[in-house]
Short mmCIF file of C-alpha atoms in Angstrom, two decimals:
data_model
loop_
_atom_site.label_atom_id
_atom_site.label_comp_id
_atom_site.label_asym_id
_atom_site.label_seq_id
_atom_site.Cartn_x
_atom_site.Cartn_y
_atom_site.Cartn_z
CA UNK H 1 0.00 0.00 0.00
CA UNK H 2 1.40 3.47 -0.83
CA UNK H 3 2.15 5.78 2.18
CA UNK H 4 0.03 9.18 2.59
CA UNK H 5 2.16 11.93 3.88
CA UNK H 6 1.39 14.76 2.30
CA UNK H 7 -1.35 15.07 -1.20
CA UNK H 8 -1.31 18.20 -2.87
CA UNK H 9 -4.01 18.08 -5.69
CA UNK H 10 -7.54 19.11 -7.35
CA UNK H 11 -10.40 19.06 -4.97
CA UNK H 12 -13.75 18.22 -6.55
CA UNK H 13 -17.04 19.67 -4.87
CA UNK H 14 -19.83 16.63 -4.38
CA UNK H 15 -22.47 18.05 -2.48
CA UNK H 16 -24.35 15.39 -2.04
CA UNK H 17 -25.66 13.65 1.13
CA UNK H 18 -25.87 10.14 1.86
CA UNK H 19 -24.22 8.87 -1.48
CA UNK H 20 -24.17 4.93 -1.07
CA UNK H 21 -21.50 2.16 -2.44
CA UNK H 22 -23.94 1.55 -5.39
CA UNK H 23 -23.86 5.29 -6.42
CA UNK H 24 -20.14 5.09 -6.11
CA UNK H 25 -19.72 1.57 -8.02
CA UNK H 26 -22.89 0.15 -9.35
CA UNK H 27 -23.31 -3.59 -8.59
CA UNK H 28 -22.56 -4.31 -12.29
CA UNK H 29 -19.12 -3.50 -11.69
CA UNK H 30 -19.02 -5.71 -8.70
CA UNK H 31 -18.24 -9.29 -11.03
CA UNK H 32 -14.56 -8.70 -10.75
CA UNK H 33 -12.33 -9.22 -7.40
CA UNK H 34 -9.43 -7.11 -9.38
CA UNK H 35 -8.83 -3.56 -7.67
CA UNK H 36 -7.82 -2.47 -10.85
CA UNK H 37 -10.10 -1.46 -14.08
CA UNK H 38 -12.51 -0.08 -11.68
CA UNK H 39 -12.60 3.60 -12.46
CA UNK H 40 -14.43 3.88 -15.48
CA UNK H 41 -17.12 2.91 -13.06
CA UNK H 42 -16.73 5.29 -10.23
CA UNK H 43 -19.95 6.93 -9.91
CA UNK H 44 -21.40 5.30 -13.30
CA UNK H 45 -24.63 6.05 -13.14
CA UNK H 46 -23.88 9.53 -12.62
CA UNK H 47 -21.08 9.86 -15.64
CA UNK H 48 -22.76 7.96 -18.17
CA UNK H 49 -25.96 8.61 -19.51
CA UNK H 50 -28.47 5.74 -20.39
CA UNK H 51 -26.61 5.01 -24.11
CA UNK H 52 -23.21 5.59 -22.73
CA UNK H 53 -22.39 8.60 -23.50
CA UNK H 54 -20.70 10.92 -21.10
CA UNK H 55 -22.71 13.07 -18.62
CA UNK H 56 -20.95 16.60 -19.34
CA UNK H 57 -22.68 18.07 -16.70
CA UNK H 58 -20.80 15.68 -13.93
CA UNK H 59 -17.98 17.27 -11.50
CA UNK H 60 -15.46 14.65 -12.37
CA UNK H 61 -16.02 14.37 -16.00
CA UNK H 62 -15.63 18.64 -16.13
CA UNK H 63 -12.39 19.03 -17.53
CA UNK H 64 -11.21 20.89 -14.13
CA UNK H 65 -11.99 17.91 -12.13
CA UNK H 66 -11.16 15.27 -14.67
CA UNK H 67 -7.61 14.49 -12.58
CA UNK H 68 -8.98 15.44 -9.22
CA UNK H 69 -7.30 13.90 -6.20
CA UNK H 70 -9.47 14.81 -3.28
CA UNK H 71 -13.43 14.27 -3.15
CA UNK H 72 -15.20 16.94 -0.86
CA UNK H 73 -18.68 15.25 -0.29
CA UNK H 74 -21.71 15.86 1.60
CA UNK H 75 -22.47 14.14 5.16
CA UNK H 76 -22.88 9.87 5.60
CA UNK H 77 -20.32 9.25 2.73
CA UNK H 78 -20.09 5.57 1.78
CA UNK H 79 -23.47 4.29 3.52
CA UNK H 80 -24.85 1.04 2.20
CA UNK H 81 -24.17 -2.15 1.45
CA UNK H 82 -20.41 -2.83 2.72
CA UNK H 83 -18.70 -3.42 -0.91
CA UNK H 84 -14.91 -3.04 -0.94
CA UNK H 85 -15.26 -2.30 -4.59
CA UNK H 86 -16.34 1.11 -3.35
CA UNK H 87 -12.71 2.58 -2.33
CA UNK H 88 -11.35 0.28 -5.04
CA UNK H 89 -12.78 2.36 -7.55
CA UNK H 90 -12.27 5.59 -5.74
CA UNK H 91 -8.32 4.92 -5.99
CA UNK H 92 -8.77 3.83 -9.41
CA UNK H 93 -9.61 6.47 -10.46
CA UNK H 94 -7.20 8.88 -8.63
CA UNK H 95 -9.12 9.83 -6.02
CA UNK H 96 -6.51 9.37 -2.51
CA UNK H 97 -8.65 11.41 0.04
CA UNK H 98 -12.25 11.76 0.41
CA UNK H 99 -13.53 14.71 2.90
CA UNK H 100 -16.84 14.63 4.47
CA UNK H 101 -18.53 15.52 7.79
CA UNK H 102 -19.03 11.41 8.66
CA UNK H 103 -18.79 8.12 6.65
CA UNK H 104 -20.65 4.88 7.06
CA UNK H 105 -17.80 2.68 9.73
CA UNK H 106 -17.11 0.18 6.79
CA UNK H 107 -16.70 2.59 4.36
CA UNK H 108 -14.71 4.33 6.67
CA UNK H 109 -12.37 1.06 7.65
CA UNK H 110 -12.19 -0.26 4.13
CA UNK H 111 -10.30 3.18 3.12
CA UNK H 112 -7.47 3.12 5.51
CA UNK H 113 -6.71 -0.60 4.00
CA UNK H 114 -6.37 0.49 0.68
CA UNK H 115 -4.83 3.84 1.19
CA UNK H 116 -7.38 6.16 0.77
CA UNK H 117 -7.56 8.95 3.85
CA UNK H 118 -10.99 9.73 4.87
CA UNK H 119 -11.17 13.25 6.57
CA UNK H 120 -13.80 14.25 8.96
CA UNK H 121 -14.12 17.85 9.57
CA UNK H 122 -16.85 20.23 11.26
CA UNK H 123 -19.60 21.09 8.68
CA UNK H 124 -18.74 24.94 8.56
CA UNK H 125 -15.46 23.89 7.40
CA UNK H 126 -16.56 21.08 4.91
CA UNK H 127 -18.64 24.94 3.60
CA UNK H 128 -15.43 26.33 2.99
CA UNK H 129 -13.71 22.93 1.60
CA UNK H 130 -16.88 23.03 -0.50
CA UNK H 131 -16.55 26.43 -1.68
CA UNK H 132 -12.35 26.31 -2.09
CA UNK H 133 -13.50 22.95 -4.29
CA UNK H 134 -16.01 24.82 -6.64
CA UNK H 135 -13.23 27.22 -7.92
CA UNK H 136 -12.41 24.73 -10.60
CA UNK H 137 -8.81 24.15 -12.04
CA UNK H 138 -7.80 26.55 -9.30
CA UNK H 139 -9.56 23.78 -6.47
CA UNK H 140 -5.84 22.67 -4.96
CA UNK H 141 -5.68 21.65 -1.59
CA UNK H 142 -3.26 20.40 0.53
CA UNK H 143 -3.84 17.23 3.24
CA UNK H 144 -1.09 16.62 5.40
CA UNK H 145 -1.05 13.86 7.72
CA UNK H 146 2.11 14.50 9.41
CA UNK H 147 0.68 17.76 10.65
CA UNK H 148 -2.90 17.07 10.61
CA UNK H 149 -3.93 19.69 8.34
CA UNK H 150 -5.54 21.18 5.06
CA UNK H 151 -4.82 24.24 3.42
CA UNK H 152 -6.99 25.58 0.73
CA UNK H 153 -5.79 28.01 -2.43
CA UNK H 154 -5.69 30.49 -0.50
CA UNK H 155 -3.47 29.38 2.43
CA UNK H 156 -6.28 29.02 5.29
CA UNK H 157 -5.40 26.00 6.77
CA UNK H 158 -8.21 23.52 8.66
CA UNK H 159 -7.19 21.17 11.40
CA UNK H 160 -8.44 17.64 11.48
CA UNK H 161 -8.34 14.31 13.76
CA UNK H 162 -7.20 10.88 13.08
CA UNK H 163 -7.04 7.68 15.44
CA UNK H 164 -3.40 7.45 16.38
CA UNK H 165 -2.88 3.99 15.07
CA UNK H 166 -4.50 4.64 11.74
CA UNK H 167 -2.26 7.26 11.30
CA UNK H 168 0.62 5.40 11.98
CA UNK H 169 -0.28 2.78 9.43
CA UNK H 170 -1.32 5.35 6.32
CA UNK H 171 1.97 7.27 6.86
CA UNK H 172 3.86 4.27 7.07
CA UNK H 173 1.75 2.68 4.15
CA UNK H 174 0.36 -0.14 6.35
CA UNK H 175 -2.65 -2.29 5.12
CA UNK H 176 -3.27 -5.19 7.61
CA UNK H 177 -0.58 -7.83 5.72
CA UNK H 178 1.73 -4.99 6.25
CA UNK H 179 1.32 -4.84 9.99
CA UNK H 180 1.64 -8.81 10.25
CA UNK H 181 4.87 -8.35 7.85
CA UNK H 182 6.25 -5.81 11.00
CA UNK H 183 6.53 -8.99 13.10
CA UNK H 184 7.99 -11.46 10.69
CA UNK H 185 11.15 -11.67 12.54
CA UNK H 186 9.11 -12.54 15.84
CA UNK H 187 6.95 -15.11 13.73
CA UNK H 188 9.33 -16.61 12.60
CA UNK H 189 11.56 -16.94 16.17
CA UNK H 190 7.84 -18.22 17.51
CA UNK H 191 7.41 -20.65 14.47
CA UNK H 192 11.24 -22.16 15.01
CA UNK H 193 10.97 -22.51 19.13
CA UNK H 194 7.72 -23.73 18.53
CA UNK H 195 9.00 -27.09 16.41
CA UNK H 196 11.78 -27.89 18.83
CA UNK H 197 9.13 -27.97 21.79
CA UNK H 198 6.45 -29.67 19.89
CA UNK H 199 8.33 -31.88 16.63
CA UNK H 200 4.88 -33.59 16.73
CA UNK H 201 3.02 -30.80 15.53
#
């Protein structure tokens, strides 16, 4: 898993509450267990119109948001049915953050173990994250883990929480095979004492 340090990038505006898993990847998408592929589908429904064609009128198919980064989005981000496909496609597609006042707990969990940092903030700063977001090609924002902060365009910064732990393991780039990795040398001391006492087993 890549580490997340520090992501400078565009910010797209979603201002949208309660936006499920199957508005973010529509179950069609779901037939694969690849993590890759899965960005033409991000938000489908949404980007596509009925024949396929693209929905101009979408934030991330606007030309301004068409390499965005960072995903400002309205409250209960990620609610629904607990697919995995849901951050798969997010990071497919580019996106590394996702800011929001809450997210459904699975949602929520399934980012940190593929590398995506979900940001909880107040909602009169997700207003200004929202606002910084709708100025287009000049939406750039800053997340920085190390210091626990955004800074918008214009150099206001907005200070953020994260669980201890969980910050630990995106900085370090720590899914959960990672953290078992950590304490291969004491596995493998455990695994070698443990066939001398029991050669049976």
């Amino acid at each position: 898993m890549d580490k997340f340090v520090k992501l400078t990038g565009v910010a797209a505006p979603l201002p949208v509450v309660n936006i499920d898993t199957d508005m973010i990847i529509p179950k069609d998408y779901l037939k694969t267990i690849k993590r890759t592929g899965l960005g033409t589908g991000l938000f489908a429904e949404a980007r596509y119109h009925e024949d396929g064609s693209i929905n101009e009128e979408f934030v991330l198919n606007k030309p301004a948001y068409q390499n965005a980064r960072i995903l400002v989005a309205g409250d209960n981000f990620g609610c629904g049915s607990s697919r995995e496909h849901a951050p798969w496609a997010l990071l497919d597609f580019g996106i590394r953050c996702v800011i929001s006042t809450s997210f459904a707990d699975i949602f929520y969990n399934n980012c940190f173990k593929n590398g995506i940092l979900p940001v909880v903030v107040s909602p009169e700063d997700l207003e200004k994250l929202m606002d910084d977001a709708s100025r287009g090609s000049n939406a750039v924002l800053t997340v920085d883990l190390e210091t626990c902060e955004i800074t918008g365009p214009d150099g206001g910064t907005i200070s953020f929480e994260l669980d201890a732990f969980r910050r630990h393991c995106m900085l370090n780039g720590l899914d959960d095979i990672g953290l078992t990795l950590e304490k291969a040398a004491a596995i493998d001391s455990f695994e070698k004492a443990n066939a001398v006492s029991h050669p049976w087993a």
